[in-house]
PDB file of C-alpha atoms in Angstrom:
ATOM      1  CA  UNK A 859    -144.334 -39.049  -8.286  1.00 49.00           C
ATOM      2  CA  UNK A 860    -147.808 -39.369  -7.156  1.00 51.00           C
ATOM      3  CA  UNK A 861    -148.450 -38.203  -3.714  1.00 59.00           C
ATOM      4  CA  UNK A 862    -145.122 -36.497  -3.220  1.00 67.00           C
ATOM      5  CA  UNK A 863    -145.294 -33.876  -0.868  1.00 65.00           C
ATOM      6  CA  UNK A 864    -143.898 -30.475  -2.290  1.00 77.00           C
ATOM      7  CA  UNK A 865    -144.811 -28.043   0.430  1.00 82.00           C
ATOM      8  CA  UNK A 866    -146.624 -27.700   3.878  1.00 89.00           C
ATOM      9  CA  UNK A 867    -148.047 -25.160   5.591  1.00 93.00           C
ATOM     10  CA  UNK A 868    -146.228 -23.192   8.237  1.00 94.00           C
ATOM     11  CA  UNK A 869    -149.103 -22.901  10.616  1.00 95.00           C
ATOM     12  CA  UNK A 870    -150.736 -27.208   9.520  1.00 95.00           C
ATOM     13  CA  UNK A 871    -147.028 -27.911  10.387  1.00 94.00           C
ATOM     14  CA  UNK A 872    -146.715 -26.375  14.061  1.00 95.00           C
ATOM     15  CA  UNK A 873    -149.932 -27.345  14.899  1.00 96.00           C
ATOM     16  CA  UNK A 874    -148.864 -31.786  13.960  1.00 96.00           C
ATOM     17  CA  UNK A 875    -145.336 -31.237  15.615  1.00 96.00           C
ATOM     18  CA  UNK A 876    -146.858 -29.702  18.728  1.00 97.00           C
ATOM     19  CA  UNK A 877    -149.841 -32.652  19.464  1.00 97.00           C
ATOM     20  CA  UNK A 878    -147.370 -35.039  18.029  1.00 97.00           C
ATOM     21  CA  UNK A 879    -145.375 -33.557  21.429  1.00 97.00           C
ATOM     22  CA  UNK A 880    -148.172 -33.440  23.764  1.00 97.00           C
ATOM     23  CA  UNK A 881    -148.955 -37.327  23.158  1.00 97.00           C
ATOM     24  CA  UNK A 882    -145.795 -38.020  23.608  1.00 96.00           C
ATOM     25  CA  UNK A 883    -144.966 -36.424  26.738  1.00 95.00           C
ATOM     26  CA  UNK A 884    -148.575 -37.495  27.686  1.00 95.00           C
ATOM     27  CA  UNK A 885    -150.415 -34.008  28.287  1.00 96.00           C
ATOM     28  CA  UNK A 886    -154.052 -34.059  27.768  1.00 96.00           C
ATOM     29  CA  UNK A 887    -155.584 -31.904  25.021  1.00 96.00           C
ATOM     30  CA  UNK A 888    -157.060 -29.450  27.365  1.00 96.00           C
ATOM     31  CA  UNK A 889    -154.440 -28.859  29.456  1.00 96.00           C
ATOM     32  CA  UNK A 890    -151.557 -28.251  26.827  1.00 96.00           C
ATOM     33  CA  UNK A 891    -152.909 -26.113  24.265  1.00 97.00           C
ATOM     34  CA  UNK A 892    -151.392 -24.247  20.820  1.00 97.00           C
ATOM     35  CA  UNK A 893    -153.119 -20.793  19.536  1.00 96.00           C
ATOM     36  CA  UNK A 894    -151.123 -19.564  16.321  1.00 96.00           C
ATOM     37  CA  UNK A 895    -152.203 -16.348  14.946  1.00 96.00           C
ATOM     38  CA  UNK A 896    -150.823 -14.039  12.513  1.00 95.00           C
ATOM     39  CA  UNK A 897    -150.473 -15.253   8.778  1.00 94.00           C
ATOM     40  CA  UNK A 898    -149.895 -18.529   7.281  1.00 94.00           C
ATOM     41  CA  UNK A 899    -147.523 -19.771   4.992  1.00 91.00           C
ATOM     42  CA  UNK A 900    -147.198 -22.386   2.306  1.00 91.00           C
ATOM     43  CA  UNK A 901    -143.415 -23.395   2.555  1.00 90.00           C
ATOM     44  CA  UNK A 902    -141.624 -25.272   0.120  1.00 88.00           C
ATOM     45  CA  UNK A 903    -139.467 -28.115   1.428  1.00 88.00           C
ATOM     46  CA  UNK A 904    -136.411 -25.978   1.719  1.00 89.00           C
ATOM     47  CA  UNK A 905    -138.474 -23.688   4.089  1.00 91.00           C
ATOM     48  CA  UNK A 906    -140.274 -26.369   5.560  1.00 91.00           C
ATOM     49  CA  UNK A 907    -137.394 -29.042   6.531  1.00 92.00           C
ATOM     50  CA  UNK A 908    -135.323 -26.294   8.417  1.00 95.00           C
ATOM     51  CA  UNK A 909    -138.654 -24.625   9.797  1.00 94.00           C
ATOM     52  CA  UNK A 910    -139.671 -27.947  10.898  1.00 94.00           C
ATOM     53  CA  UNK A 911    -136.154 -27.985  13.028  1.00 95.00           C
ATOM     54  CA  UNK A 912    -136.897 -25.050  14.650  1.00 95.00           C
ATOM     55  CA  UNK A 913    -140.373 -25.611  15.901  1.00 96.00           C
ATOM     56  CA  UNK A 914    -139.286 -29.510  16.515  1.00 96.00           C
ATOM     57  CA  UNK A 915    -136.665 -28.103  19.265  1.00 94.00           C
ATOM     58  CA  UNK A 916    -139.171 -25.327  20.562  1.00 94.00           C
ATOM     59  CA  UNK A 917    -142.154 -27.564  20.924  1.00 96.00           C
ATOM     60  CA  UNK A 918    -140.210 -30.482  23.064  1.00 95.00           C
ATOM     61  CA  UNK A 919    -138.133 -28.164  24.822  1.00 92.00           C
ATOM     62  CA  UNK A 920    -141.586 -26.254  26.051  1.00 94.00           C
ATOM     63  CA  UNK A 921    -142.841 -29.868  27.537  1.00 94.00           C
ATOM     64  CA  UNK A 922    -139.506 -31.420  28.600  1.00 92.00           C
ATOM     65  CA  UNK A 923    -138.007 -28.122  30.358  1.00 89.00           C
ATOM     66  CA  UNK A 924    -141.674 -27.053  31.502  1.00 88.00           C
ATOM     67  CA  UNK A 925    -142.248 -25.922  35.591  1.00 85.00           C
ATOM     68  CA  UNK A 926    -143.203 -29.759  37.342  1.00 84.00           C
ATOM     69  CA  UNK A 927    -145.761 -28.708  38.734  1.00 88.00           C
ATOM     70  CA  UNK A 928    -147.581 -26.959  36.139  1.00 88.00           C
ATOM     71  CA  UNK A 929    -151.263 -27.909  35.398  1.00 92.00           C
ATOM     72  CA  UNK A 930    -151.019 -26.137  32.239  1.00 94.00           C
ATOM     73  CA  UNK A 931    -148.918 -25.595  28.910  1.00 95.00           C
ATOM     74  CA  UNK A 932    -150.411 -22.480  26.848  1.00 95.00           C
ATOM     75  CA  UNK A 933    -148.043 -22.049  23.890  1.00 96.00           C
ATOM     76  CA  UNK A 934    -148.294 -18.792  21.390  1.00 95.00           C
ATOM     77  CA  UNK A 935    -147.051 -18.702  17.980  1.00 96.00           C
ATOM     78  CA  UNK A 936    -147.442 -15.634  15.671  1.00 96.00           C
ATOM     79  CA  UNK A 937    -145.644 -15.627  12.034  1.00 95.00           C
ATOM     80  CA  UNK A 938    -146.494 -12.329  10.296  1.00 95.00           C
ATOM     81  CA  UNK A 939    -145.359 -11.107   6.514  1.00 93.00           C
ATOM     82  CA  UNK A 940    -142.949  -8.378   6.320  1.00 93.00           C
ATOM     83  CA  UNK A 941    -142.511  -7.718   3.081  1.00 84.00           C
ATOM     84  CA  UNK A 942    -141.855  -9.647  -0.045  1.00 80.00           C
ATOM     85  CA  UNK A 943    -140.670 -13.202   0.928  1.00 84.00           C
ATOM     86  CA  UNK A 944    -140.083 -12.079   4.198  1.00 91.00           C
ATOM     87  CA  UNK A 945    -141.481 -13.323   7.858  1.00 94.00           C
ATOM     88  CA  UNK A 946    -141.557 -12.782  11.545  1.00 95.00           C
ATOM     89  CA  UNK A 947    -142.072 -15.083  13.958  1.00 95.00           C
ATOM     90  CA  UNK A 948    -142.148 -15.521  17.462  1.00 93.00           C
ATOM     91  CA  UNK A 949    -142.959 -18.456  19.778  1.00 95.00           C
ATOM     92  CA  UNK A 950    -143.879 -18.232  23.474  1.00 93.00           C
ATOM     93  CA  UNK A 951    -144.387 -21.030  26.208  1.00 91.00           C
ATOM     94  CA  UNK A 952    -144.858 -18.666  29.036  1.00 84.00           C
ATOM     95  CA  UNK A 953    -142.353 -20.615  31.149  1.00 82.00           C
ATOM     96  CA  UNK A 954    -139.769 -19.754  32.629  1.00 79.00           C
ATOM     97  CA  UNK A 955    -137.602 -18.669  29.682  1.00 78.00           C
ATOM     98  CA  UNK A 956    -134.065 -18.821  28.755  1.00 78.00           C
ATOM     99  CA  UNK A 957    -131.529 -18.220  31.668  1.00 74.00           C
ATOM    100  CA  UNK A 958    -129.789 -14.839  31.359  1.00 75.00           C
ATOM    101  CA  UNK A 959    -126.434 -16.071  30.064  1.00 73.00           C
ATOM    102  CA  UNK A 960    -128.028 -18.400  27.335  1.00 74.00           C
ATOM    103  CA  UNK A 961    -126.700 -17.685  23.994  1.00 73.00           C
ATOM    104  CA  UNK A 962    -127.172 -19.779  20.638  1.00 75.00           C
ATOM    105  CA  UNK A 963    -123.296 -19.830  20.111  1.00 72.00           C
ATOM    106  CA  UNK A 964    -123.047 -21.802  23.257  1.00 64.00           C
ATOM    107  CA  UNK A 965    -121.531 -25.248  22.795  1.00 64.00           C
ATOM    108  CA  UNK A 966    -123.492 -26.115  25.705  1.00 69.00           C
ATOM    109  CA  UNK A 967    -126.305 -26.060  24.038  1.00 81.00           C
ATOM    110  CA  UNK A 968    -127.198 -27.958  20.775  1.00 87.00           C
ATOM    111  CA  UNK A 969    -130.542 -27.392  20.441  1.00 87.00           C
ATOM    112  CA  UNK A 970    -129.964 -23.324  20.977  1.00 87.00           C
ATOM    113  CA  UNK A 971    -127.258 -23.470  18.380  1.00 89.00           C
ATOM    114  CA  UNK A 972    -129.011 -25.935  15.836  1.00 93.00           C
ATOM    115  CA  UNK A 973    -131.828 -23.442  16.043  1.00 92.00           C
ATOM    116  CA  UNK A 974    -129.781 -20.271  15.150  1.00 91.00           C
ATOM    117  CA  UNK A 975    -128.096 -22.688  12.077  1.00 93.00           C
ATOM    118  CA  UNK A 976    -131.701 -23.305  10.880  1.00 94.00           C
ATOM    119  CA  UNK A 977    -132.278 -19.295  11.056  1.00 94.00           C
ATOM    120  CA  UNK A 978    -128.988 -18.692   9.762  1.00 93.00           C
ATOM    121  CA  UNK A 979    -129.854 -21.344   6.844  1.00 94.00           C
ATOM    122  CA  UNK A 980    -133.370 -19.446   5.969  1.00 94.00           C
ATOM    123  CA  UNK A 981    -131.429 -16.128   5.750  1.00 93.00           C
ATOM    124  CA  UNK A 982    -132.433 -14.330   9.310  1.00 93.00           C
ATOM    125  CA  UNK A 983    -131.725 -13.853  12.929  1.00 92.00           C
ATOM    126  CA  UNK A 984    -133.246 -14.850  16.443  1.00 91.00           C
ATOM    127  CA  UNK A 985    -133.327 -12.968  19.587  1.00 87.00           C
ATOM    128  CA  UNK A 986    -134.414 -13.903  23.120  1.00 83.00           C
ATOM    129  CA  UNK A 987    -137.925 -11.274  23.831  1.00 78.00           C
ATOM    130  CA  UNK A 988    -136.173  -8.647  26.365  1.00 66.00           C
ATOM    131  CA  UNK A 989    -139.223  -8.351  27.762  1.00 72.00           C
ATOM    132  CA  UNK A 990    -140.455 -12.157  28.541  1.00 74.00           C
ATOM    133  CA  UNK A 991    -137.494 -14.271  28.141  1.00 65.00           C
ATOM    134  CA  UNK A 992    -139.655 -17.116  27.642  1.00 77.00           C
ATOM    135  CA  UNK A 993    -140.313 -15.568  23.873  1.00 87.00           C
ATOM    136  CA  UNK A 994    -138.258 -16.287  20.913  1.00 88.00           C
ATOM    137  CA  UNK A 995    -138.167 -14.570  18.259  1.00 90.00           C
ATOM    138  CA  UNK A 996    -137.008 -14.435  14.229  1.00 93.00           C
ATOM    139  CA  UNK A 997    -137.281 -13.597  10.879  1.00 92.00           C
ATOM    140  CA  UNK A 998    -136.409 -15.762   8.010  1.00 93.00           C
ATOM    141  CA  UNK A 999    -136.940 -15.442   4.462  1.00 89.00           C
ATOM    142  CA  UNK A1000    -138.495 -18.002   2.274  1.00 80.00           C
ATOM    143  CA  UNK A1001    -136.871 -17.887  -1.347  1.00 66.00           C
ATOM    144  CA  UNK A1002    -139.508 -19.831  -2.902  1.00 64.00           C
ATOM    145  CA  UNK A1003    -143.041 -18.564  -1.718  1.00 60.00           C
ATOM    146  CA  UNK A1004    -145.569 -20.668  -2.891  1.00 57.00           C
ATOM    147  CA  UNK A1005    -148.857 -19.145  -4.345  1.00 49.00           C
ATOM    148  CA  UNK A1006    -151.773 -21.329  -3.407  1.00 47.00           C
TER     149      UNK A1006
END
């Protein structure tokens, strides 16, 4: 069909979610910003819909959960190519981070657990950065890479 979208890019993507977000929790442009670095990718919809998940539940968590009193949001996302069909990512709020007992098997926590599904679904893991707690971090595979 005409105008059917078959694939978005990874980094095109993060970047609509997160000002999507920031209008809607009604942060000014300056004062809630995105850098993304690293690589891009061109994801298929079966990379993109799960993918879209995980930075969906990142991005409002990072405004909704964020310090009251903060002037500032500066949010950090990095997605580099290990190998063949193969990525890293990690996204950081520099907030407070994740209490020490969270876990993404915790029924207490939806968005935690539909996160590690959506990893689990794109054929990786996710971790908690030991060293800033407010980083998270995966890999994933994408079966179908799409050469622009």
């Amino acid at each position: 069909q005409a105008g059917e979208t078959k694939s978005l890019s990874f980094q095109h993507f993060a970047t609509r979610l997160f000002d999507f977000s920031r209008q809607l929790f009604g942060w000014d442009p300056e004062d809630a910003t995105l850098s993304f670095t690293g690589v891009d990718l061109d994801m298929d919809l079966d990379t993109a819909i799960p993918t879209g998940l995980i930075m969906n539940e990142l991005i409002t968590n990072t405004f909704k959960h964020c310090d009251p009193d903060a002037d500032r949001i500066a949010v950090e996302i990095h997605l580099r190519h290990l190998r063949s069909g193969r990525y890293s990512a990690f996204y950081d709020d520099h907030g407070r981070g994740l209490p020490e007992d969270a876990n993404f098997s915790d029924d207490h926590s939806i968005g935690l657990w539909l996160i590690a599904e959506m990893v689990r679904k794109l054929g990786g893991s996710v971790n908690v950065s030991r060293r800033t707690r407010s980083r998270l971090v995966w890999t994933f595979e994408d079966p179908n890479p799409l050469i622009p």
